Coordinates of C-alpha atoms in Angstrom, one line a residue:
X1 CA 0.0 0.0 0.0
X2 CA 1.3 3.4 -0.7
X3 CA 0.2 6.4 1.6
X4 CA -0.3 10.1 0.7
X5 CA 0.7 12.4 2.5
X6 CA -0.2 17.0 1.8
X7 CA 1.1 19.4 3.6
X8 CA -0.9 22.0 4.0
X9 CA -0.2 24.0 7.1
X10 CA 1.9 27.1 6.3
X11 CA 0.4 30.6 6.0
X12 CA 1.2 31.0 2.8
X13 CA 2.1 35.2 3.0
X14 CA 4.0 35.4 0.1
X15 CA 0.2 34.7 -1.7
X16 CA -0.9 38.2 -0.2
X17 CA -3.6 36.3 2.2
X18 CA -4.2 37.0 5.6
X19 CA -3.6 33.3 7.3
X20 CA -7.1 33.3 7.7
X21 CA -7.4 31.7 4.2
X22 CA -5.0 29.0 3.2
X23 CA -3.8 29.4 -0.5
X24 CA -4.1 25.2 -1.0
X25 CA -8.3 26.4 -0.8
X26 CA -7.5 29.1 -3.9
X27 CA -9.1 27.5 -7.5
X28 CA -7.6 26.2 -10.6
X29 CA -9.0 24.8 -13.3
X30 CA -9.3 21.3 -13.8
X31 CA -11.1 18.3 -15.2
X32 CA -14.2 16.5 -14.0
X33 CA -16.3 14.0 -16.1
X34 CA -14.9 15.9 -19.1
X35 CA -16.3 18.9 -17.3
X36 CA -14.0 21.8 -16.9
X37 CA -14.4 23.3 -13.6
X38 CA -12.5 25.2 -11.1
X39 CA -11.8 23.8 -7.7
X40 CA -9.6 24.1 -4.6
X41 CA -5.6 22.8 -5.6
X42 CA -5.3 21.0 -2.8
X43 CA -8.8 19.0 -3.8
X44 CA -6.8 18.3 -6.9
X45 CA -4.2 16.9 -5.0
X46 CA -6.6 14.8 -3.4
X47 CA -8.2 13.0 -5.9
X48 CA -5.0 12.8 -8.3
X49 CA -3.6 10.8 -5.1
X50 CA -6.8 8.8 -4.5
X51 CA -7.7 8.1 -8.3
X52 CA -3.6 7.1 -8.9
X53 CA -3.2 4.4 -5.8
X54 CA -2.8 6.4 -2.5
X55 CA -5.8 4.1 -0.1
X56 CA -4.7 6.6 2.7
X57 CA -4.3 10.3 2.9
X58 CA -2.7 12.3 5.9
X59 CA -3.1 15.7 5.6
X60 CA -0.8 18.3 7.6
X61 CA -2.7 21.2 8.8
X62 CA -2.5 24.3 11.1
X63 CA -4.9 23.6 14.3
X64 CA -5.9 27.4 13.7
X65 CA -7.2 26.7 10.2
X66 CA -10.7 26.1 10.3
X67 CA -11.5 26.5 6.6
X68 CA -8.9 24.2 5.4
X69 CA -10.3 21.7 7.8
X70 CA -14.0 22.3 7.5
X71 CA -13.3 21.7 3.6
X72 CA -11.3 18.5 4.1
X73 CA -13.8 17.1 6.5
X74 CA -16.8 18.0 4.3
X75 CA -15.3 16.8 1.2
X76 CA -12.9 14.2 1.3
X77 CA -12.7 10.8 2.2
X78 CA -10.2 7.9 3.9
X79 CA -8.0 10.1 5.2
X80 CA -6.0 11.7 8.4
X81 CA -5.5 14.9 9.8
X82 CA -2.3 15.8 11.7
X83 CA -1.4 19.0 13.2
X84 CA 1.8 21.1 12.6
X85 CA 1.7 22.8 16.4
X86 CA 4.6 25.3 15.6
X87 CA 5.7 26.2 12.4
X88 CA 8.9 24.6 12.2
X89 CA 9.2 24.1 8.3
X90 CA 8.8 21.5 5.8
X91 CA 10.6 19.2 6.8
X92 CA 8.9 18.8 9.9
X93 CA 5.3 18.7 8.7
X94 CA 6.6 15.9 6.7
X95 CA 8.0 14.3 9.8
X96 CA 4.8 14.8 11.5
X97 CA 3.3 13.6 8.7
X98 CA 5.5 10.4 8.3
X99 CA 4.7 8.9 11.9
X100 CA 1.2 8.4 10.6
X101 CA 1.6 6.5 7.5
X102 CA 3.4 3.4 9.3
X103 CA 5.5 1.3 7.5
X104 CA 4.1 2.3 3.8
X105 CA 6.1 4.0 0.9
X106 CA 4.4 7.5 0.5
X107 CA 3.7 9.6 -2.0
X108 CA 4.9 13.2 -0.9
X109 CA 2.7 16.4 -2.6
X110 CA 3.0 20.2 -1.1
X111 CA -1.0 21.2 -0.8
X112 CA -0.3 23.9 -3.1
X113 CA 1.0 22.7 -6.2
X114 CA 0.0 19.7 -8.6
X115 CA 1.5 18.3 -11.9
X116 CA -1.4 18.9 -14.5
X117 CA -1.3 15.7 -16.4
X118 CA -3.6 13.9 -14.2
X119 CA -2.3 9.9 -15.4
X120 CA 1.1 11.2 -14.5
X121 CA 0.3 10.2 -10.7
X122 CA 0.2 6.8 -12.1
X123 CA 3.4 6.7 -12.6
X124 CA 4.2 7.9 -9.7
X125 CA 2.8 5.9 -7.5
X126 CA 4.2 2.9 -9.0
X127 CA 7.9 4.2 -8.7
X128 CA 10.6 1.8 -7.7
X129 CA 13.2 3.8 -5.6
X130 CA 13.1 6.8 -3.7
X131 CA 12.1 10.1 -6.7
X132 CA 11.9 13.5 -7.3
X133 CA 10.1 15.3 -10.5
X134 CA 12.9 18.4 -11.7
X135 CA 12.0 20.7 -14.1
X136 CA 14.3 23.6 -15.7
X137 CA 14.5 27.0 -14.8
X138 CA 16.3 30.2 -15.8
X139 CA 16.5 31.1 -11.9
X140 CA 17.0 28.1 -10.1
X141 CA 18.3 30.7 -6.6
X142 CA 14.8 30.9 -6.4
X143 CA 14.0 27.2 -5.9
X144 CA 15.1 24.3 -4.2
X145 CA 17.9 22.8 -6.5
X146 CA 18.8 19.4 -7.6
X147 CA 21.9 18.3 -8.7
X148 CA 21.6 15.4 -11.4
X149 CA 24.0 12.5 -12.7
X150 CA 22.6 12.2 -16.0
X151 CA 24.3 9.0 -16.8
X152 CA 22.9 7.0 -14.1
X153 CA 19.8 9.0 -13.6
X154 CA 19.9 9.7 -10.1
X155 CA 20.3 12.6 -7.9
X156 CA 23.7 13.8 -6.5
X157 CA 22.6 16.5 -4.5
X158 CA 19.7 18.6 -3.3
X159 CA 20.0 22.5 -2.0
X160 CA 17.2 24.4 -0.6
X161 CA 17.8 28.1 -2.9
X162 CA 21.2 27.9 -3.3
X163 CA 23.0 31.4 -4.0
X164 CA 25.2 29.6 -6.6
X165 CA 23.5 26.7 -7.9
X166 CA 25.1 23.9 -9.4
X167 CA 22.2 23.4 -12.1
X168 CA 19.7 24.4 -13.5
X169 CA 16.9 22.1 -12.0
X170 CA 14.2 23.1 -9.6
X171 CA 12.2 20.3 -7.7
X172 CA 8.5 20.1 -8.1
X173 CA 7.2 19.4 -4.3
X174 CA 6.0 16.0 -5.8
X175 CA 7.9 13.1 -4.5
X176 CA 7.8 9.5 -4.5
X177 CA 9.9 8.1 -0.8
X178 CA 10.6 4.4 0.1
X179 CA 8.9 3.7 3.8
X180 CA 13.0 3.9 4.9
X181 CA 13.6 7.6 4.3
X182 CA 11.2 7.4 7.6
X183 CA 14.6 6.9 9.3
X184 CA 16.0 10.4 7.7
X185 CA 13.9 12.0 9.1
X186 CA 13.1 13.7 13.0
X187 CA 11.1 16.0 15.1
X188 CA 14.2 19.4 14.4
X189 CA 14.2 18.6 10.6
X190 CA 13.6 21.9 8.9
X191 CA 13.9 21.4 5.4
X192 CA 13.2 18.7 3.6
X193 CA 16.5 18.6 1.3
X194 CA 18.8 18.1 4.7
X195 CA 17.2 14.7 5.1
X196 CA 17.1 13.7 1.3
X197 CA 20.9 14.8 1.3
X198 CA 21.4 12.2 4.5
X199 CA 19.8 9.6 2.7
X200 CA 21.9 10.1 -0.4
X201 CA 24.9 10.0 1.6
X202 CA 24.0 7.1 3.4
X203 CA 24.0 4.8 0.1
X204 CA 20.6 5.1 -0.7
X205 CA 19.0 5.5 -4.7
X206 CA 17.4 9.0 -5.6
X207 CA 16.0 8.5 -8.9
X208 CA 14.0 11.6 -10.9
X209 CA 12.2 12.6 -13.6
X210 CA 12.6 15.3 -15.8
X211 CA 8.9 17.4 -16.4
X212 CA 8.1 20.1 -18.4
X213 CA 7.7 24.0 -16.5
X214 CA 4.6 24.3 -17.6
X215 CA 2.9 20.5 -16.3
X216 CA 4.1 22.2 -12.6
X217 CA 1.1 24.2 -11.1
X218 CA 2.1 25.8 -8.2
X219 CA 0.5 28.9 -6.2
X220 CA 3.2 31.3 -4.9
X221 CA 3.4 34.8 -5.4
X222 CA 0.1 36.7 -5.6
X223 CA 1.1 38.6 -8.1
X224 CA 1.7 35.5 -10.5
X225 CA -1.5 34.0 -9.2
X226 CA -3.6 34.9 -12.9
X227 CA -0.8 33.3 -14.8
X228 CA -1.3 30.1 -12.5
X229 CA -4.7 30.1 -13.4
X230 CA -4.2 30.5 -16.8
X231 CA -1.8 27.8 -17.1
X232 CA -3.9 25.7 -15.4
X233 CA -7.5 26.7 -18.4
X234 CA -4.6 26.1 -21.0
X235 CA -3.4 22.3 -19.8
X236 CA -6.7 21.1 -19.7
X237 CA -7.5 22.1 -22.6
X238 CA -4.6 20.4 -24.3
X239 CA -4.4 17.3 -22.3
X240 CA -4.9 14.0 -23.7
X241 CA -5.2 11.8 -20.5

């Protein structure tokens, strides 16, 4: 069984909101019944877990968000909720996260950002080794980084906005972890990339795969929120699964 886990608990200020409401509640356009409609991203999430072969869901949440809550509960189904008490990072929802889903491999996704091929979760969920989804940027300081060995297609090394990146490759908050990253993982983890550097380290395969910018839909600045929306109308209107 593989378990998914969203992390939705941060306030999410660089999206101009007031903490009140969570951006993993703003719309984007998606696909339902051949239906385009608009709906929460972190309901996409959801259902691109659930549809793809996640039978359990923990979702990490801020015990002060009551919307985010009162939506999950009201519209979602076979899953957990788990508080992030203090905000202490990514890493650490992911660790809170983590103690929930047992022994299972889990499929990681940030509440706020989903690849827009909805099939591709297939594939994801079916992954062999431990594996992030890069994409290529033209300002990679602004993202977390990975370093790739293109030979043996796995990944070397992962920095968290590097000021002088080795590459060119920003990591989609999509990712695919055997149950024993588990052990790479603790209560002071902070961000995610210190543990998935430790587990490199330690011997362990990283594998990836290499998306295109545009499949990434991911709510950030508020001022780039229409283009996320628009990106969003356009892929579903060209996909063809």
């Amino acid at each position: 069984m593989v378990t998914g886990i969203i992390t939705a608990a941060g306030l999410g200020t660089r999206s101009g909101l007031d903490g009140k409401f969570r951006k993993e509640l703003l719309p984007i356009y998606d696909k339902i019944d051949n239906r385009l409609v608009l709906r929460p991203v972190i309901d996409v999430v959801y259902r691109r877990l659930r549809e793809y072969g996640c039978e359990k869901i923990i979702i990490v949440l801020d015990p002060a968000d009551r919307m985010s809550r009162l939506y999950v509960e009201s519209n979602f189904e076979n899953f957990e909720i788990v508080f992030q008490e203090e905000k202490r990072g990514f890493g650490n929802a992911v660790y809170i996260a983590s103690q929930a889903a047992g022994s299972s491999d889990f499929v990681l996704n940030a509440g706020d950002g989903v690849i827009s091929t909805s099939s591709y979760y297939e594939k994801i969920c079916k992954s062999k080794s431990t594996n992030l989804n890069v994409f290529r940027v033209d300002h990679p300081e602004k993202y977390g980084n990975a370093v790739l060995d293109e030979v043996n297609k796995t990944v070397v090394e992962v920095v968290e906005k590097p000021q002088h990146p080795k590459s060119n490759f920003a990591i989609a908050a999509l990712y695919f972890f055997k149950n024993d990253f588990v052990h790479f993982l603790d209560q002071h983890t902070i961000e995610l990339t210190d543990s998935i550097n430790n587990y490199i380290k330690a011997g362990n395969r990283v594998s990836y795969n290499i998306i295109d910018r545009s499949e990434w839909i991911s709510i950030g600045r508020k001022e780039e929120y229409f283009k996320v929306l628009e990106r969003s109308f356009i892929n579903n209107n060209t996909e063809k699964s």
